[in-house]
Coordinates of C-alpha atoms in Angstrom, one line a residue:
M23 CA 34.3 28.9 115.6
N24 CA 35.9 29.7 118.7
P25 CA 36.2 33.6 118.6
T26 CA 39.2 32.8 120.9
T27 CA 41.4 30.2 119.4
G28 CA 39.9 30.3 116.1
T29 CA 39.3 26.7 115.7
T30 CA 36.2 25.0 114.0
R31 CA 34.5 22.5 116.3
P32 CA 33.1 19.1 114.6
T33 CA 29.8 18.7 114.1
H34 CA 28.0 15.6 115.6
T35 CA 25.3 14.1 113.4
M36 CA 22.7 11.8 115.1
P37 CA 22.6 8.2 113.9
P38 CA 19.4 7.2 111.7
A39 CA 16.8 5.3 113.6
H40 CA 17.0 2.3 111.4
P41 CA 20.7 1.5 109.6
V42 CA 20.1 2.2 105.5
K43 CA 21.9 -0.1 103.8
P44 CA 24.1 1.6 101.5
R45 CA 23.7 1.2 97.4
R46 CA 26.6 -1.0 95.8
P47 CA 28.0 1.6 93.5
A48 CA 28.0 1.5 89.7
R49 CA 31.1 -0.5 88.3
A50 CA 33.1 1.8 86.4
R51 CA 34.2 1.0 82.9
Q52 CA 37.9 0.3 82.8
P53 CA 39.5 2.0 80.3
T54 CA 41.8 0.1 78.1
Q55 CA 45.5 0.4 78.3
A56 CA 46.1 1.2 74.3
G57 CA 43.9 4.1 73.5
P58 CA 40.5 5.1 74.3
S59 CA 37.2 2.6 75.1
P60 CA 36.3 0.2 72.2
Q61 CA 33.4 1.7 70.1
P62 CA 30.0 -0.7 69.6
T63 CA 30.9 -3.0 66.4
Q64 CA 28.5 -1.9 63.8
T65 CA 27.6 -4.5 61.3
R66 CA 27.7 -3.6 57.5
P67 CA 24.3 -4.4 55.5
T68 CA 24.9 -7.0 52.8
P69 CA 24.9 -5.3 49.7
T70 CA 22.0 -6.3 47.2
P71 CA 22.7 -7.9 44.0
T72 CA 22.0 -5.9 41.1
P73 CA 21.7 -6.6 37.5
T74 CA 24.9 -5.4 36.5
S75 CA 26.7 -7.5 39.6
T76 CA 24.9 -10.6 38.6
A77 CA 25.9 -10.0 34.7
R78 CA 29.4 -9.3 35.4
R79 CA 29.8 -12.9 36.8
Q80 CA 28.1 -14.6 34.0
L81 CA 29.3 -12.9 30.7
N82 CA 26.6 -10.4 30.8
L83 CA 24.0 -13.0 31.0
A84 CA 21.5 -13.4 33.6
T85 CA 18.2 -15.3 34.2
R86 CA 14.7 -14.0 34.7
H87 CA 14.9 -15.7 38.5
Q88 CA 18.2 -13.7 38.9
L89 CA 16.4 -10.5 37.9
T90 CA 13.3 -10.5 39.4
T91 CA 14.3 -12.5 42.5
T92 CA 17.7 -11.4 43.3
A93 CA 18.4 -8.3 41.7
G94 CA 14.6 -7.2 42.5
V95 CA 13.9 -6.2 38.9
P96 CA 10.4 -5.5 38.1
P97 CA 9.1 -7.8 35.4
G98 CA 7.5 -4.9 33.5
T99 CA 11.1 -3.7 33.5
I100 CA 12.7 -6.8 31.9
A101 CA 9.7 -6.5 29.1
S102 CA 10.3 -3.0 28.4
R103 CA 14.0 -3.5 28.0
T104 CA 13.9 -6.1 25.8
R105 CA 11.6 -4.9 23.4
P106 CA 13.1 -4.4 19.8
G107 CA 15.9 -1.9 20.3
G108 CA 16.0 -2.1 23.7
P109 CA 19.1 -2.4 25.6
W110 CA 18.8 -6.2 26.6
Q111 CA 18.0 -9.1 24.1
R112 CA 16.1 -12.5 25.0
L113 CA 18.3 -15.2 23.8
L114 CA 16.5 -18.2 25.2
P115 CA 13.4 -18.5 27.3
R116 CA 13.7 -16.9 31.0
V117 CA 17.8 -16.2 29.7
Y118 CA 18.6 -12.5 29.2
L119 CA 21.8 -11.0 27.4
L120 CA 22.3 -7.4 29.1
Q121 CA 23.6 -5.6 26.0
T122 CA 23.0 -4.6 22.7
G123 CA 25.9 -6.1 20.4
P124 CA 25.0 -10.1 19.2
P125 CA 26.4 -12.5 21.4
D126 CA 29.9 -14.7 20.8
H127 CA 30.2 -18.4 21.3
R128 CA 31.0 -18.2 24.8
Q129 CA 27.7 -16.4 25.7
R130 CA 25.5 -18.5 23.6
A131 CA 27.2 -22.0 25.3
L132 CA 26.7 -20.0 29.0
A133 CA 23.2 -19.1 28.0
A134 CA 22.5 -22.9 27.2
V135 CA 23.7 -23.7 30.8
L136 CA 21.7 -20.8 32.4
Y137 CA 18.5 -22.2 30.5
A138 CA 19.3 -25.5 31.7
A139 CA 20.3 -25.0 35.4
E140 CA 17.4 -25.7 38.2
S141 CA 15.7 -22.3 39.2
G142 CA 17.4 -21.0 42.3
S143 CA 21.0 -22.7 42.0
D144 CA 23.9 -21.4 41.2
P145 CA 24.2 -22.0 37.6
L146 CA 27.9 -21.7 37.6
S147 CA 28.5 -24.5 40.1
G148 CA 28.1 -27.4 37.8
E149 CA 25.8 -29.1 40.2
T150 CA 22.6 -29.0 38.0
A151 CA 23.7 -28.2 34.5
A152 CA 27.0 -28.6 32.6
L153 CA 28.1 -27.8 28.8
T154 CA 28.9 -31.1 27.0
G155 CA 29.7 -32.6 23.6
G156 CA 31.0 -30.4 20.6
A157 CA 30.1 -27.4 22.3
A158 CA 32.3 -28.2 25.1
L159 CA 35.2 -29.6 23.0
A160 CA 34.7 -26.3 20.7
L161 CA 35.6 -24.2 23.8
L162 CA 38.8 -26.1 24.4
G163 CA 39.8 -25.5 20.6
I164 CA 39.3 -28.9 19.3
R165 CA 39.3 -28.3 15.6
E166 CA 35.8 -29.5 13.6
A167 CA 34.0 -29.6 17.1
P168 CA 31.0 -27.9 16.2
Y169 CA 29.6 -24.9 18.9
T170 CA 26.2 -25.8 17.9
P171 CA 23.9 -27.6 19.0
A172 CA 24.9 -27.2 22.5
D173 CA 24.3 -30.4 24.6
V174 CA 23.9 -29.7 28.6
L175 CA 23.8 -32.4 31.0
I176 CA 21.0 -32.4 33.8
R177 CA 20.4 -34.7 36.2
A178 CA 17.7 -37.6 35.7
P179 CA 15.0 -38.1 36.2
R180 CA 14.8 -34.1 35.7
R181 CA 13.2 -33.6 32.3
L182 CA 13.5 -30.3 30.0
A183 CA 12.0 -29.2 27.0
G184 CA 14.6 -28.6 24.4
S185 CA 15.1 -24.9 22.7
P186 CA 16.7 -24.0 19.5
G187 CA 20.5 -24.6 19.6
V188 CA 20.1 -26.3 22.9
R189 CA 19.7 -30.0 23.6
P190 CA 19.2 -31.0 27.2
Y191 CA 20.8 -34.4 28.2
P192 CA 19.6 -36.2 31.3
T193 CA 21.8 -38.3 32.8
T194 CA 22.2 -40.9 35.7
R195 CA 26.3 -40.7 35.6
W196 CA 26.8 -37.2 36.8
P197 CA 30.4 -36.4 35.8
R198 CA 33.1 -34.2 37.8
T199 CA 32.7 -30.6 36.1
I200 CA 35.0 -28.1 35.2
T201 CA 34.9 -24.5 34.2
V202 CA 36.2 -23.7 30.7
S203 CA 36.4 -19.8 29.9
G204 CA 33.8 -19.2 32.6
I205 CA 31.5 -22.0 31.5
P206 CA 30.7 -25.2 33.7
S207 CA 31.8 -28.0 31.3
T208 CA 32.4 -31.6 31.4
R209 CA 36.0 -33.0 31.4
P210 CA 37.1 -33.3 27.8
V211 CA 37.2 -37.4 28.0
R212 CA 33.2 -37.1 28.9
A213 CA 32.7 -34.3 26.4
A214 CA 33.7 -36.4 23.7
A215 CA 32.1 -39.3 24.4
D216 CA 29.1 -37.6 24.6
F217 CA 29.8 -35.8 21.4
A218 CA 30.2 -39.3 19.9
A219 CA 26.9 -40.3 21.1
R220 CA 24.4 -37.5 20.1
T221 CA 26.4 -36.1 17.1
E222 CA 24.9 -36.5 13.7
E223 CA 28.0 -35.4 11.9
P224 CA 29.6 -37.9 9.3
A225 CA 31.9 -40.9 10.2
D226 CA 35.1 -38.9 9.1
R227 CA 34.1 -36.0 11.1
V228 CA 33.6 -38.1 14.4
R229 CA 37.0 -39.6 13.8
S230 CA 38.6 -36.3 13.1
V231 CA 37.3 -35.0 16.6
L232 CA 38.0 -37.9 18.6
A233 CA 41.3 -37.8 17.3
H234 CA 42.1 -33.9 18.0
V235 CA 40.7 -34.5 21.4
V236 CA 44.0 -37.0 21.9
Q237 CA 46.3 -35.5 19.8
S238 CA 45.8 -32.0 21.8
G239 CA 46.7 -34.1 25.2
W240 CA 43.1 -33.7 27.0
C241 CA 42.7 -37.3 27.4
H242 CA 44.5 -40.4 27.0
P243 CA 43.4 -42.9 24.5
H244 CA 42.7 -45.4 26.9
D245 CA 40.6 -43.1 29.1
L246 CA 38.6 -42.3 26.3
Y247 CA 38.2 -46.1 25.3
A248 CA 36.9 -46.8 28.7
E249 CA 34.4 -43.8 28.5
L250 CA 33.1 -44.9 25.3
R251 CA 32.5 -48.5 26.9
S252 CA 30.7 -46.7 29.9
A253 CA 28.3 -45.1 27.7
R254 CA 28.1 -48.5 25.6
L255 CA 29.0 -46.6 22.2
L256 CA 31.5 -49.3 21.3
A257 CA 28.9 -51.4 19.8
R258 CA 28.6 -48.8 16.9
P259 CA 30.8 -49.5 14.0
T260 CA 32.3 -46.2 13.7
I261 CA 33.1 -45.3 17.1
R262 CA 34.6 -48.8 17.7
A263 CA 36.6 -47.9 14.7
A264 CA 37.8 -45.0 15.9
A265 CA 38.5 -46.2 19.2
A266 CA 40.7 -48.9 17.7
E267 CA 42.8 -46.5 15.8
L268 CA 43.3 -44.2 18.7
L269 CA 44.8 -47.4 20.9
A270 CA 47.0 -48.4 17.8
G271 CA 48.4 -44.7 18.0
V272 CA 46.4 -43.4 15.4
R273 CA 46.5 -39.3 15.8
S274 CA 44.3 -37.8 12.7
V275 CA 42.0 -38.5 9.9
A276 CA 44.7 -38.7 7.6
E277 CA 46.7 -41.3 9.6
A278 CA 43.5 -43.0 9.7
Q279 CA 43.0 -43.7 6.1
A280 CA 46.7 -44.5 5.7
R281 CA 46.3 -47.1 8.6
D282 CA 43.3 -48.6 6.5
T283 CA 45.2 -48.6 3.4
L284 CA 48.1 -50.5 5.1
S285 CA 45.9 -53.2 6.9
A286 CA 44.4 -54.2 3.3
T287 CA 47.8 -55.1 2.2
D288 CA 50.4 -57.5 3.4
L289 CA 52.8 -54.9 4.7
P290 CA 54.3 -55.4 8.2
T291 CA 52.1 -53.6 10.6
P292 CA 53.8 -50.6 11.7
L293 CA 54.1 -48.6 15.0
W294 CA 51.8 -45.3 14.9
N295 CA 53.3 -42.1 16.2
A296 CA 56.5 -43.8 18.2
R297 CA 59.1 -41.4 19.6
L298 CA 62.4 -42.0 18.1
H299 CA 65.3 -41.5 20.4
T300 CA 69.4 -41.9 19.9
P301 CA 70.8 -44.5 22.0
D302 CA 72.0 -41.8 24.4
G303 CA 68.4 -40.6 24.9
T304 CA 68.1 -37.8 22.5
F305 CA 64.8 -37.1 21.0
L306 CA 64.9 -37.5 16.8
A307 CA 61.2 -37.3 15.7
S308 CA 57.7 -38.8 16.0
P309 CA 57.0 -40.2 12.7
D310 CA 53.3 -41.0 11.5
A311 CA 54.2 -44.5 10.9
Y312 CA 57.4 -46.5 11.7
W313 CA 58.5 -50.1 11.1
P314 CA 61.4 -50.5 13.6
D315 CA 62.8 -53.8 12.3
E316 CA 63.5 -52.3 8.7
G317 CA 64.3 -48.8 9.7
V318 CA 61.3 -46.8 7.3
A319 CA 59.3 -44.2 8.1
L320 CA 56.3 -42.6 6.7
E321 CA 55.5 -38.8 7.3
I322 CA 51.8 -37.7 6.0
D323 CA 52.7 -33.9 5.9
S324 CA 49.5 -31.7 5.5
A325 CA 49.7 -28.5 3.7
E326 CA 47.5 -26.8 6.8
Y327 CA 50.6 -27.2 9.0
H328 CA 53.4 -26.7 6.6
Y329 CA 52.6 -23.8 4.8
T330 CA 54.6 -21.2 6.4
R331 CA 58.6 -21.5 6.0
D332 CA 59.6 -22.0 9.2
S333 CA 57.2 -24.9 9.1
W334 CA 58.5 -26.1 6.0
H335 CA 62.0 -25.8 7.5
A336 CA 61.3 -27.5 10.5
T337 CA 59.6 -30.6 8.4
L338 CA 63.2 -30.8 6.4
H339 CA 65.1 -30.6 9.3
R340 CA 63.1 -33.7 10.9
R341 CA 63.7 -35.8 8.1
L342 CA 67.3 -34.6 7.8
R343 CA 67.7 -35.9 11.5
L344 CA 66.1 -39.2 10.7
E345 CA 68.1 -40.0 7.8
S346 CA 71.2 -39.1 9.4
H347 CA 70.3 -41.9 11.8
G348 CA 70.1 -44.6 9.2
I349 CA 66.1 -44.1 8.6
L350 CA 64.5 -44.1 5.2
V351 CA 61.4 -41.8 4.8
V352 CA 58.6 -41.9 2.6
S353 CA 56.7 -38.5 2.5
A354 CA 53.1 -37.9 1.5
T355 CA 50.3 -35.5 1.7
P356 CA 46.7 -36.5 3.0
S357 CA 45.3 -36.2 -0.7
M358 CA 48.0 -38.8 -2.0
V359 CA 47.0 -41.3 1.2
R360 CA 43.4 -40.7 -0.1
D361 CA 43.6 -40.5 -3.7
T362 CA 46.6 -42.3 -4.9
P363 CA 47.1 -44.9 -2.1
A364 CA 48.7 -47.5 -4.6
E365 CA 51.6 -45.1 -5.2
V366 CA 52.3 -44.6 -1.6
I367 CA 52.2 -48.3 -0.9
A368 CA 54.6 -49.0 -3.7
A369 CA 56.8 -46.5 -2.3
L370 CA 56.7 -48.0 1.0
R371 CA 57.3 -51.6 -0.1
T372 CA 60.1 -50.7 -2.3
L373 CA 62.1 -49.3 0.9
L374 CA 61.0 -51.9 3.1
T375 CA 62.5 -54.3 0.6
L376 CA 65.6 -52.4 0.4
T377 CA 66.2 -52.7 4.1
T378 CA 66.8 -56.3 4.0
T379 CA 70.0 -56.1 2.3
R380 CA 71.2 -52.8 4.1
P381 CA 74.6 -53.6 6.0
T382 CA 74.1 -50.6 8.6
P383 CA 70.8 -50.9 10.6
P384 CA 69.3 -47.7 11.8
T385 CA 70.5 -46.3 15.4
V386 CA 67.6 -45.1 16.8
L387 CA 65.2 -46.7 19.9
A388 CA 61.5 -46.5 19.5
R389 CA 59.2 -45.6 22.5
G390 CA 56.0 -44.9 23.1
H391 CA 52.7 -46.0 21.2
V392 CA 52.9 -49.7 20.3
Q393 CA 50.2 -51.9 18.4
L394 CA 47.4 -52.8 21.0
E395 CA 44.7 -55.4 20.6
L396 CA 41.1 -53.6 20.9
P397 CA 39.7 -55.2 24.3
V398 CA 36.4 -57.3 24.2
P399 CA 33.7 -54.9 25.7

């Protein structure tokens, strides 16, 4: 510093003998305009499946492969928990119920699928095992369809030993599958055909089950006929007769018995389950059998469906609607058709004869089912 002026003299620095290349400064991270710098993304570990999570999606059931390989349960733990009085139960080989209470129909059906599915596959996918036959129809609420034995489709040429209550069914015609109450199953039309192919039930039971599948709306009679033909089942007289009844419009065993009775007489052939409408299109009723030229209907009224007051009143109202449009009605129960068919035929014959001289014909239009010839397989 100059003591006189009070200024500071500039300091001169000698340049280095050799120029030094300056280092490139580190690039500073530019902050984002919205908030602080983002934090590094953390990947959450995939949760390990547990016996509880596996059983939750399978009606409280699990296979041995799922317990040991997927959930990591030691084999000794499985053995100890399935001892008498333990919290688990062994329903089938390699299939366990993780509860103490008895299994219901759904659990037994799914246990059959788990038993038949290929190890390591997703048993709920319907790709390697699917419930079919009577057990699949019973899940749909088809009356008289048996829950056991459970028929399970597997892909041929794979073979699998049967087990009590389970019948593996190898097939080369693998169908499209659906899920019924959480259980991989075949469609109703395939389940009905497989039931007809493998059942040991009496002929009337087979006719009844097939009729209920169609009557409940699960498949069309022509689709069922095509499935029975694809399975080469129409060579069996019982199944061919049932197929003929369904194509003709018959929808119950009582109707089938009435059809057998009528076909043995000289009475005209009726329409079965035809839908009757007024000329303006208003629906009237769908009698079991109807003679359109004569205006005569046969109603087979089962006590099973008419034991309540409301059901009985509905039946009477339906008959009044038919008679108000000029239709003569013969009512009978299934037991009358079965035990006293001559009386039913006599009543029908009388009304069919009376209508030939009737001055006023019925004012209804019949739509729906008509008599169809059974195709040659």
